[in-house]
Tab-separated table of C-alpha atoms in Angstrom:
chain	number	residue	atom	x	y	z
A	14	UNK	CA	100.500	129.588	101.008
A	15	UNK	CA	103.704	131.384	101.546
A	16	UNK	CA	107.266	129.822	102.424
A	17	UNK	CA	109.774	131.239	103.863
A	18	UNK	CA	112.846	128.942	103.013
A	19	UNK	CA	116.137	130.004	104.971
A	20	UNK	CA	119.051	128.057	103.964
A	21	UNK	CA	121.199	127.394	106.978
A	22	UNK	CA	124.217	125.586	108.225
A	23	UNK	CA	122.222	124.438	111.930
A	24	UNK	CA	123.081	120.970	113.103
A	25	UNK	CA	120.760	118.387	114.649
A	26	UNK	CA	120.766	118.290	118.362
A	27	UNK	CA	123.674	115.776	119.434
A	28	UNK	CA	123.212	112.187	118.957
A	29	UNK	CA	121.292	112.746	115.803
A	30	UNK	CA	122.952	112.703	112.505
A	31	UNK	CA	124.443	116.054	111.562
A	32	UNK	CA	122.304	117.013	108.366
A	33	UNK	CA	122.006	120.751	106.880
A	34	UNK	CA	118.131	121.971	108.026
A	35	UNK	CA	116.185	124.478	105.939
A	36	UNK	CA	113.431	125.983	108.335
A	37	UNK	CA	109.954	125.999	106.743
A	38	UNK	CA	107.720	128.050	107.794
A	39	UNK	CA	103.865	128.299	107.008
A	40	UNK	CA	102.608	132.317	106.489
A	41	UNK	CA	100.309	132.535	109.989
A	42	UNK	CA	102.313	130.079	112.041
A	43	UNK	CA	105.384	131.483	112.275
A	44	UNK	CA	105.022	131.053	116.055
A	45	UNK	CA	103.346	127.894	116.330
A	46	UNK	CA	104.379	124.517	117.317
A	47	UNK	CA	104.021	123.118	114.018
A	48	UNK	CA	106.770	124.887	112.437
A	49	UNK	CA	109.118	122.527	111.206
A	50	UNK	CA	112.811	121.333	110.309
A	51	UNK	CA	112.994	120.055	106.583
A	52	UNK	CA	115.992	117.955	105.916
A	53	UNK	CA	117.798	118.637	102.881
A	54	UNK	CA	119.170	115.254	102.014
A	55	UNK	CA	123.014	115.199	100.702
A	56	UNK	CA	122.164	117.660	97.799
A	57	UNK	CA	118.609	115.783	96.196
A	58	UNK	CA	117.173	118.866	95.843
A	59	UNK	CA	113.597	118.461	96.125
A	60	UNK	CA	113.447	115.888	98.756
A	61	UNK	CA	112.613	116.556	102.111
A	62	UNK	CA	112.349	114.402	105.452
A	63	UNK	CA	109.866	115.733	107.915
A	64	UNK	CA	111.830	116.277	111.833
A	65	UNK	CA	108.990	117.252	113.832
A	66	UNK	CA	107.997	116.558	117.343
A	67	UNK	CA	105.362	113.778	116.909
A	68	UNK	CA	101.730	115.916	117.509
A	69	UNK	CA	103.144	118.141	114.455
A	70	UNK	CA	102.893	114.707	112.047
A	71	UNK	CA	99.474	113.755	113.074
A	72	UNK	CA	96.205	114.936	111.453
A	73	UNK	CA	95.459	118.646	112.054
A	74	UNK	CA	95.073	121.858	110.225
A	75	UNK	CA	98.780	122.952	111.185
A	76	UNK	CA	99.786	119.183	109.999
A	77	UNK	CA	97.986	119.945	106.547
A	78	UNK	CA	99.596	123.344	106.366
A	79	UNK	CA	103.222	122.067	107.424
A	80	UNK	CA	103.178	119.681	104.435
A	81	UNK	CA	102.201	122.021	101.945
A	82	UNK	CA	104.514	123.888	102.955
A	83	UNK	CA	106.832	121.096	102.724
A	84	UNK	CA	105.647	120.483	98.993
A	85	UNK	CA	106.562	124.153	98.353
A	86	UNK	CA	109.971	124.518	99.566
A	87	UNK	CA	110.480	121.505	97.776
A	88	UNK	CA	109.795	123.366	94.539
A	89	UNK	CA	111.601	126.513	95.853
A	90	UNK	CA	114.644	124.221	96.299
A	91	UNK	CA	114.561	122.761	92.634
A	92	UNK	CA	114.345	126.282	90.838
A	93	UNK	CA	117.522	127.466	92.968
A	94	UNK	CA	119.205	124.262	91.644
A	95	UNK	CA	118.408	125.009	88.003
A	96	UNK	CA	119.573	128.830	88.465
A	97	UNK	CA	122.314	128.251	90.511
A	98	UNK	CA	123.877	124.685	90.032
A	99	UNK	CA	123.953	122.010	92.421
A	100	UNK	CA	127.485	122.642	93.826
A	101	UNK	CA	125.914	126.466	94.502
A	102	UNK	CA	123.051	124.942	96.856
A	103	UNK	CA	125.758	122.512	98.481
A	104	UNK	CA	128.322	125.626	99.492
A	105	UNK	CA	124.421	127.345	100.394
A	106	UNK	CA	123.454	124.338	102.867
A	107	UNK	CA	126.956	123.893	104.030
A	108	UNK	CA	127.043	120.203	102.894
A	109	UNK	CA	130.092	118.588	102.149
A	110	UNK	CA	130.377	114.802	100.575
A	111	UNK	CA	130.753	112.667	103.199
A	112	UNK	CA	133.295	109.935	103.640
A	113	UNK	CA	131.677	107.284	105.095
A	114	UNK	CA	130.123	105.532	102.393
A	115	UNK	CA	133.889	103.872	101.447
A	116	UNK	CA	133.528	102.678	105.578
A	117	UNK	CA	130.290	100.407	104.553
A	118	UNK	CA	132.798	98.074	103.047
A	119	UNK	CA	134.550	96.933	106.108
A	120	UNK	CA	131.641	96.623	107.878
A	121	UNK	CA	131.518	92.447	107.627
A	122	UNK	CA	128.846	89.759	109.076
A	123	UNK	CA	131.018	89.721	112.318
A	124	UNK	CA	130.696	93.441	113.216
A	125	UNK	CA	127.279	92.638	112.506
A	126	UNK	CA	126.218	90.358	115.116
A	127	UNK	CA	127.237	92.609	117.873
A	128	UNK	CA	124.487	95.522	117.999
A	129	UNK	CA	125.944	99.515	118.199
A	130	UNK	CA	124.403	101.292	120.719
A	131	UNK	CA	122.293	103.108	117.883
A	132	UNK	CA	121.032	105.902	119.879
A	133	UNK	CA	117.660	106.518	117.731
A	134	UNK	CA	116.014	104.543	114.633
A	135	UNK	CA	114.279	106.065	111.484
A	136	UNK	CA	110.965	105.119	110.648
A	137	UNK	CA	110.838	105.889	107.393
A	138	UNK	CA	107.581	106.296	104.957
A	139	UNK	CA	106.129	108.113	101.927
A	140	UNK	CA	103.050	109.193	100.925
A	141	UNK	CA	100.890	111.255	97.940
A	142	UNK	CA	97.552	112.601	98.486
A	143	UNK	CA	95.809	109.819	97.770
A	144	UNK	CA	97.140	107.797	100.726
A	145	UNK	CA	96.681	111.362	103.054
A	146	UNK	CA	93.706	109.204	105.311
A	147	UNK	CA	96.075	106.000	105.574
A	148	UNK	CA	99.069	108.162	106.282
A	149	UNK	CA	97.431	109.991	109.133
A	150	UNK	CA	95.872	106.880	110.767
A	151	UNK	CA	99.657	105.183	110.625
A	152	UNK	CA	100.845	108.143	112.234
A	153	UNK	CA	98.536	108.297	114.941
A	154	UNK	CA	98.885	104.961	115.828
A	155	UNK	CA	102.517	104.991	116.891
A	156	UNK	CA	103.145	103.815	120.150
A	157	UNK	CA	106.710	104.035	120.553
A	158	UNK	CA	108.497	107.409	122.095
A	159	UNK	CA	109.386	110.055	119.687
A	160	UNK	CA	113.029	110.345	121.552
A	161	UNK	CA	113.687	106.836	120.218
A	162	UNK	CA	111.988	106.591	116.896
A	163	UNK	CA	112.924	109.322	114.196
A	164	UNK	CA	109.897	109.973	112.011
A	165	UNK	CA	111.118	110.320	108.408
A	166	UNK	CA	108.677	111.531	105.691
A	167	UNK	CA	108.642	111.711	102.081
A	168	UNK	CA	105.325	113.215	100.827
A	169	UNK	CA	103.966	113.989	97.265
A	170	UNK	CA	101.309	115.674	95.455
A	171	UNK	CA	101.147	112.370	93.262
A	172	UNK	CA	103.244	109.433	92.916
A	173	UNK	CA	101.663	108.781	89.656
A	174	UNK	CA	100.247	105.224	91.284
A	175	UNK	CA	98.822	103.026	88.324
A	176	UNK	CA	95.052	102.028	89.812
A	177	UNK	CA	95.315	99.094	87.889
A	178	UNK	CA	98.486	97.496	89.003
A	179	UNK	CA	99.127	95.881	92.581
A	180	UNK	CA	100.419	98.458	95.102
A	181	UNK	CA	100.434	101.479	92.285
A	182	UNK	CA	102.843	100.549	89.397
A	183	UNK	CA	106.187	101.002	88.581
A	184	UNK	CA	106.596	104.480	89.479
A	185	UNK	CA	105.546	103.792	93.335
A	186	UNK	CA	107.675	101.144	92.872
A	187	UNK	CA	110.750	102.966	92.553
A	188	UNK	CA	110.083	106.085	94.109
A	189	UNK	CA	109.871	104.116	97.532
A	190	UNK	CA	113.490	102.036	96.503
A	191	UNK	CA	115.148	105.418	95.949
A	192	UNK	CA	113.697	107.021	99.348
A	193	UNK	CA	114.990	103.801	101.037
A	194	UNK	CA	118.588	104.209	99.367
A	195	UNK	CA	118.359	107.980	100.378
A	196	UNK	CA	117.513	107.498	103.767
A	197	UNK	CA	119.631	104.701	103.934
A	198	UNK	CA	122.742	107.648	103.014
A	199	UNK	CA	121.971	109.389	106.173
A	200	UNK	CA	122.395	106.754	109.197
A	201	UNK	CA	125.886	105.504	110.132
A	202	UNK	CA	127.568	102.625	108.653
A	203	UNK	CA	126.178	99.150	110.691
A	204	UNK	CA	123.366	101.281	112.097
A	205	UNK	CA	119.424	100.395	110.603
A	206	UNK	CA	116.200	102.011	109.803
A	207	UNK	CA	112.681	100.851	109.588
A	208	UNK	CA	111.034	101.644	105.895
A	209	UNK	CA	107.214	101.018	106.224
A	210	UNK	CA	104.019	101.370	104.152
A	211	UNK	CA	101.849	103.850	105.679
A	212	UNK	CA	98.652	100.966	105.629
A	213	UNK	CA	100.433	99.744	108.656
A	214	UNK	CA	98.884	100.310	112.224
A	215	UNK	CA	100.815	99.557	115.482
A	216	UNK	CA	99.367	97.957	118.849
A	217	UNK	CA	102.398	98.829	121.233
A	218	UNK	CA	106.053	99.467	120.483
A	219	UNK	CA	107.932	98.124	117.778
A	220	UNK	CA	111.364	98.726	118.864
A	221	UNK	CA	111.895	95.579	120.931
A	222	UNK	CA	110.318	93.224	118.275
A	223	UNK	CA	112.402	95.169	115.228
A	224	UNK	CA	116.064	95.172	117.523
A	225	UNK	CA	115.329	91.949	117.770
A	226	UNK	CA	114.812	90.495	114.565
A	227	UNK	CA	117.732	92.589	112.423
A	228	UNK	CA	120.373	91.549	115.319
A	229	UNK	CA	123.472	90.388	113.320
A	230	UNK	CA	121.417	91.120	110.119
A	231	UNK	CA	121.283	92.936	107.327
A	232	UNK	CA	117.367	92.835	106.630
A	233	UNK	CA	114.415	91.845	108.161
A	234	UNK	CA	111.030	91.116	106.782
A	235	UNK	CA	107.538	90.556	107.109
A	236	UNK	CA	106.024	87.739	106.338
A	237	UNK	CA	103.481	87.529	103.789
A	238	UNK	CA	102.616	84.066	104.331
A	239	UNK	CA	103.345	82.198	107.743
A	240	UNK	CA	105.119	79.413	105.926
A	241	UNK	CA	107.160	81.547	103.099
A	242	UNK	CA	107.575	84.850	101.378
A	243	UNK	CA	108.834	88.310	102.429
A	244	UNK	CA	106.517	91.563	102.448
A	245	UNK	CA	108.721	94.460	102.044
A	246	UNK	CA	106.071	97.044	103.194
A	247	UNK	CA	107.195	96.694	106.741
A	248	UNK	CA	110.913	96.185	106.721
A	249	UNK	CA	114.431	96.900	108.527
A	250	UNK	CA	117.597	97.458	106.890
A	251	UNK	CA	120.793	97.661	107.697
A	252	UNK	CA	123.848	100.050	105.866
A	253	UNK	CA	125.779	97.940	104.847
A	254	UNK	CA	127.757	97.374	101.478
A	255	UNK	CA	125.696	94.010	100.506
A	256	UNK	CA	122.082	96.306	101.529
A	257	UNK	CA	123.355	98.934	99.129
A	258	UNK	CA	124.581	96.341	96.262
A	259	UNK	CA	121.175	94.416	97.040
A	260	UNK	CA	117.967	97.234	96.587
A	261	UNK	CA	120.417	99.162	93.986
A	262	UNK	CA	119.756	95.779	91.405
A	263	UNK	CA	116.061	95.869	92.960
A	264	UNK	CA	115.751	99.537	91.744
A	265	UNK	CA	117.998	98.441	88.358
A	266	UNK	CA	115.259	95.096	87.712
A	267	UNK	CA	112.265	97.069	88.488
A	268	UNK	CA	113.521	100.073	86.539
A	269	UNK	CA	114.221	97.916	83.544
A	270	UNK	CA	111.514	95.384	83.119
A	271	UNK	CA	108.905	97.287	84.876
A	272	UNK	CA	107.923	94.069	87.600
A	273	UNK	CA	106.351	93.986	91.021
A	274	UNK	CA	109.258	95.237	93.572
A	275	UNK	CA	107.993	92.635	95.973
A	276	UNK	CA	108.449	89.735	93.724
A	277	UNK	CA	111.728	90.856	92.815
A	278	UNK	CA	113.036	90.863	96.151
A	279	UNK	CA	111.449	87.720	97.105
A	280	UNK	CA	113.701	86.396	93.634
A	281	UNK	CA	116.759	87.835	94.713
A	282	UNK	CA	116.703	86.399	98.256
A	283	UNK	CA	115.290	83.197	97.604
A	284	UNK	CA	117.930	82.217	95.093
A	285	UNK	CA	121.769	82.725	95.225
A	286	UNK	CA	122.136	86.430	94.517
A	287	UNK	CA	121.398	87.751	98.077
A	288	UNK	CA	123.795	84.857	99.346
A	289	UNK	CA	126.410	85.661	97.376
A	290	UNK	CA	126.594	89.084	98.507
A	291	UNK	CA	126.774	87.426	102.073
A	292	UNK	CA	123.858	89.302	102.830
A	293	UNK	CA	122.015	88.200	106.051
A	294	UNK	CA	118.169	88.389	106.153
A	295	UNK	CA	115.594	87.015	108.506
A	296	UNK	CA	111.747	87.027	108.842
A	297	UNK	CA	109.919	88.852	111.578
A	298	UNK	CA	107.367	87.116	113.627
A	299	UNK	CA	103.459	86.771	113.261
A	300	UNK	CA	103.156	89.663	116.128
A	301	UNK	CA	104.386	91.518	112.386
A	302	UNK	CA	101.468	90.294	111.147
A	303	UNK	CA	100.180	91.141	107.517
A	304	UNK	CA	96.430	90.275	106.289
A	305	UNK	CA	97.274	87.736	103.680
A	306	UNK	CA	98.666	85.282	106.592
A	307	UNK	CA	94.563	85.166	107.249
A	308	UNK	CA	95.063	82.437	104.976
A	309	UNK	CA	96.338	80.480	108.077
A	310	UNK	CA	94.409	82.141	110.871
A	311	UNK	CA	93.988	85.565	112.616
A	312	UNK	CA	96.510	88.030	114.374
A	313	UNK	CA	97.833	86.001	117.116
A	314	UNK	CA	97.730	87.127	120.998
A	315	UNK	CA	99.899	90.249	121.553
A	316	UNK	CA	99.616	91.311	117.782
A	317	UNK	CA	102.116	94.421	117.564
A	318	UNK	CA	101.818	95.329	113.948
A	319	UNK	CA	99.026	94.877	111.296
A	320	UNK	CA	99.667	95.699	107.489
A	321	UNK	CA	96.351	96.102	105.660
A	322	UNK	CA	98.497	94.507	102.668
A	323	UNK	CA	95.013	92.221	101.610
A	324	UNK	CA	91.371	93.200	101.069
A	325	UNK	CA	88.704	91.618	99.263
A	326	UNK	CA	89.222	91.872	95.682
A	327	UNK	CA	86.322	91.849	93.381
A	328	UNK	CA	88.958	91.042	90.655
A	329	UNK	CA	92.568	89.482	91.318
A	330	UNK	CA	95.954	91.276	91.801
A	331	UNK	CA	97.156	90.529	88.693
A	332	UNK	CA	94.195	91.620	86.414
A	333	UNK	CA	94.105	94.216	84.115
A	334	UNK	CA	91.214	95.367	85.285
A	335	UNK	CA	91.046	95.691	89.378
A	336	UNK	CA	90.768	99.940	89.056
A	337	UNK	CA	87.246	99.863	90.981
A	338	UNK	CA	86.440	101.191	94.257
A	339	UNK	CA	89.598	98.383	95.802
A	340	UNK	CA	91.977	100.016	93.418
A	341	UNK	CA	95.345	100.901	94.016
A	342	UNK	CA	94.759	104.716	94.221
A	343	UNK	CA	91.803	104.146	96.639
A	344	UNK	CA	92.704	103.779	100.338
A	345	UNK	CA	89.251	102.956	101.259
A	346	UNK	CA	88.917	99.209	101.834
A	347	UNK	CA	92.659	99.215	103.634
A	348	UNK	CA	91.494	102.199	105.987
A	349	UNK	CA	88.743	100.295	106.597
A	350	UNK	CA	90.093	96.716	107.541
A	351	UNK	CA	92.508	99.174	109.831
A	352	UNK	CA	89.956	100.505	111.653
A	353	UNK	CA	87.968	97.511	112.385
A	354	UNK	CA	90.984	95.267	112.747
A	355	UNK	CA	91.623	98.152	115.846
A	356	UNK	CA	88.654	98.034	117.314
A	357	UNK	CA	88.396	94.289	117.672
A	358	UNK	CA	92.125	93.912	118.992
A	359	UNK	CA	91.271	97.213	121.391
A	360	UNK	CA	88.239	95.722	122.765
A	361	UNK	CA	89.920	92.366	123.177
A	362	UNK	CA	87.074	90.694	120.971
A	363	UNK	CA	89.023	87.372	119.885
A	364	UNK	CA	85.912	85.833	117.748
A	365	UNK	CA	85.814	89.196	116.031
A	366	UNK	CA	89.058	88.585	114.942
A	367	UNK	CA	88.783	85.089	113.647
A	368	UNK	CA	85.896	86.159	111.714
A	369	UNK	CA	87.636	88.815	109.714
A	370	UNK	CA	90.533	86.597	109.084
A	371	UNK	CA	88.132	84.168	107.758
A	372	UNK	CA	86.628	86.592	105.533
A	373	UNK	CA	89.975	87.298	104.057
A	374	UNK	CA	91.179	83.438	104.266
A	375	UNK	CA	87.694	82.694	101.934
A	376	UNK	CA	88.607	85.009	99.377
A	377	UNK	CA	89.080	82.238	96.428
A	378	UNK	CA	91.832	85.137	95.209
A	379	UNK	CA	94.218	85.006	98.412
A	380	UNK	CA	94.903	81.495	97.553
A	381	UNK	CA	95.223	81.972	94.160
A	382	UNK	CA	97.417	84.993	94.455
A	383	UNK	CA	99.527	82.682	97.282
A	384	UNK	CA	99.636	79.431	94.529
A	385	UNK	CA	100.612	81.692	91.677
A	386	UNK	CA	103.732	83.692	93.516
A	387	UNK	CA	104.651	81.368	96.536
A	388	UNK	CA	103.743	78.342	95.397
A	389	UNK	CA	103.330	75.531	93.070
A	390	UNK	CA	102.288	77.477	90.374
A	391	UNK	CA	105.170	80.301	90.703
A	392	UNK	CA	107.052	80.946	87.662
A	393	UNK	CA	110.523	82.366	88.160
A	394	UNK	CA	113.805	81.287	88.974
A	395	UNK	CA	114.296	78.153	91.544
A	396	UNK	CA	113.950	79.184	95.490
A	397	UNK	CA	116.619	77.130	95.773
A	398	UNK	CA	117.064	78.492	99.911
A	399	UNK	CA	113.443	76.908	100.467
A	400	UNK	CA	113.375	73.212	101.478
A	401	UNK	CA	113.474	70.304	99.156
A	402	UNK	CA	109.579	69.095	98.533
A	403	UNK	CA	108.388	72.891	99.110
A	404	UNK	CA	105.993	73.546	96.533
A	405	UNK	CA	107.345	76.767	95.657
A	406	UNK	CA	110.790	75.974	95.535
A	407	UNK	CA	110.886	74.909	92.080
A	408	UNK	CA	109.300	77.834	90.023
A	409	UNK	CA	108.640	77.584	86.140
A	410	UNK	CA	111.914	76.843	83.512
A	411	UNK	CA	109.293	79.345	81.268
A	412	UNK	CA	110.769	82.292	83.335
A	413	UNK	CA	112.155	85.188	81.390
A	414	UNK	CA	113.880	85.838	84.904
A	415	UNK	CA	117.695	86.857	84.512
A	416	UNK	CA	119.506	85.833	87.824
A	417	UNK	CA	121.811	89.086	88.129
A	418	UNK	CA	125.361	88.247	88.994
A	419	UNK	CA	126.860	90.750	92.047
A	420	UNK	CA	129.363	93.313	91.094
């Protein structure tokens, strides 16, 4: 596989943001449809955001090729960074440091609550190899048009997933943080972008549903349970100054003590930190609906979104020991509660539905996994936003938490 890499000063069309493209090109489709525009992103050499028209992203031969060719320019990119200096490839791409990060600090809660006419969102995602079935089938399923939603890719050989620790391990962990921050750099001040996990299908469009729930917010979550909690793998954020402040000491936690990015977030917003920041954050609705809130019943009527976040677990989350065929490296299970999750909701079969749920709902580990990090027997800091008498509000004095204070 051949690459031929042309660094250019071309623009996105107008209305987009104005980025520096390389063209990649893979050897034998130099005239096909599939060739594609790589973003270069503000001088991280080595990371690339797929711009594509939408049948170029889904599963094909000239898909396959086009990321290869991706991973390859990608490598071209880092050698002519280590011969000729970073400020050589920024004069090369035409990229000047912009200006409008110092402009995140005067957007405030009131310029918030009154929506931009943001003329396109990014749906951002990453992927390795591994996850190549899961990342296809999310593709595929999206619903919404490609002139509104702005598919944003960052793909891997590896991601150097742990198998043994819940949703791959440290280095996942932070490898998805940084896209987000990265990604987060290109969009305007007080605009947003949607960061998903690629085990995420979608029933119809999202747009409405995700406009709604970030209006005059900085974040928006799903659920993971109906009653509390925050799932971060299907998300919108906001640029704002308290967003940036807020996932920079979720990357700085994660980096240092190594813990599960999800329970670090759910920390930091449950307690003061996220408050103090004046950061605004809001749950979506069950039509965002995740597999561990089977634990109180199936996807309801008009389901829009389904994460594959829970399968059945021959060993819990949190042991040692879970590297089997429901491992974090193997997609398997999760493709297949997609695909049958997708069937039922296609074929309107509503007692299909409650019988899945209540397959996940019986695993004795779902409830454990739900006591032991939402509820009574969740160690941590206090939840002190949750209601008095919640049984996760208190957590465990035991805690080696550190409640960061903002800078």
């Amino acid at each position: 596989m051949f690459v031929t890499l042309a660094l250019t000063k071309h623009f996105l069309p107008p209305g987009m943001i104005r980025r520096p493209l390389c063209h990649v090109v893979p050897q034998g489709l130099e005239s096909a449809s599939s060739v594609v525009s790589a973003r270069i992103h503000a001088g991280r050499c080595g990371f690339l955001g797929i711009k594509a028209p939408r049948n170029t992203l889904r599963s094909s031969p000239s898909g396959t090729a086009t990321i290869a060719a991706l991973a390859g320019a990608g490598a071209l990119l880092k050698q002519y960074r280590r011969v000729f200096g970073l400020a050589a490839v920024h004069r090369a791409i035409g990229w000047r440091r912009p200006a409008a990060r110092a402009a995140t600090t005067t957007t405030t809660v009131e310029a918030r609550t009154a929506e931009t006419s943001q003329p396109f969102v990014r749906l951002c995602f990453a992927a390795d190899e591994n996850f190549r079935p899961l990342r296809d089938q999310f593709v595929s399923s999206i619903v919404d048009s490609n002139v509104e939603l702005d598919l944003c890719e960052s793909y891997v050989q590896d991601m150097g997933a742990n198998p043994d620790r819940a949703a791959g391990g440290k280095a996942v962990y932070l490898f998805k943080i940084q896209h987000m921050l990265d990604m987060l750099e290109t969009i305007d001040p007080g605009d947003f972008l949607i960061y998903s996990d690629v085990d995420v299908q979608f029933f119809g469009e999202i747009l409405p549903c995700v406009r709604e729930g970030i209006a005059g917010r900085d974040a928006c979550f799903q659920c993971e349970f109906v009653d509390t909690g925050v799932n971060i793998g299907f998300m919108a954020v906001r640029r704002t100054e308290a967003s940036f402040t807020f996932w920079k000491e979720v990357h700085h936690i994660v980096s240092r003590d190594g813990g599960l990015d999800q329970r670090v977030v759910n920390n930091l917003l449950h307690t003061e930190f996220a408050d103090n920041l004046g950061m605004r954050w809001g749950r979506f609705p069950t039509s965002v609906w995740a597999s561990s809130q089977a634990l109180t019943g199936p996807p309801p009527e008009g389901v829009i979104v389904h994460h594959a976040n829970w399968v059945y677990r021959d060993k819990p989350t949190y042991s040692s020991e879970v590297s089997g065929a429901n491992g974090a490296c193997n997609p398997s299970a999760k493709r297949a509660q997609l695909q049958e999750l997708r069937r039922l909701v296609l074929a309107g079969d509503v007692d299909g539905q409650k019988t899945l749920a209540s397959g996940l709902a019986a695993d004795g580990f779902l409830s454990k996994y739900q006591s032991r990090y939402f509820g009574a027997e969740r160690s941590g800091p206090a939840w002190t936003v949750l209601p008095e008498g919640h049984d996760g509000r208190p957590g465990s004095p035991r805690s080696r938490w550190k409640q960061p204070k903002p800078t």
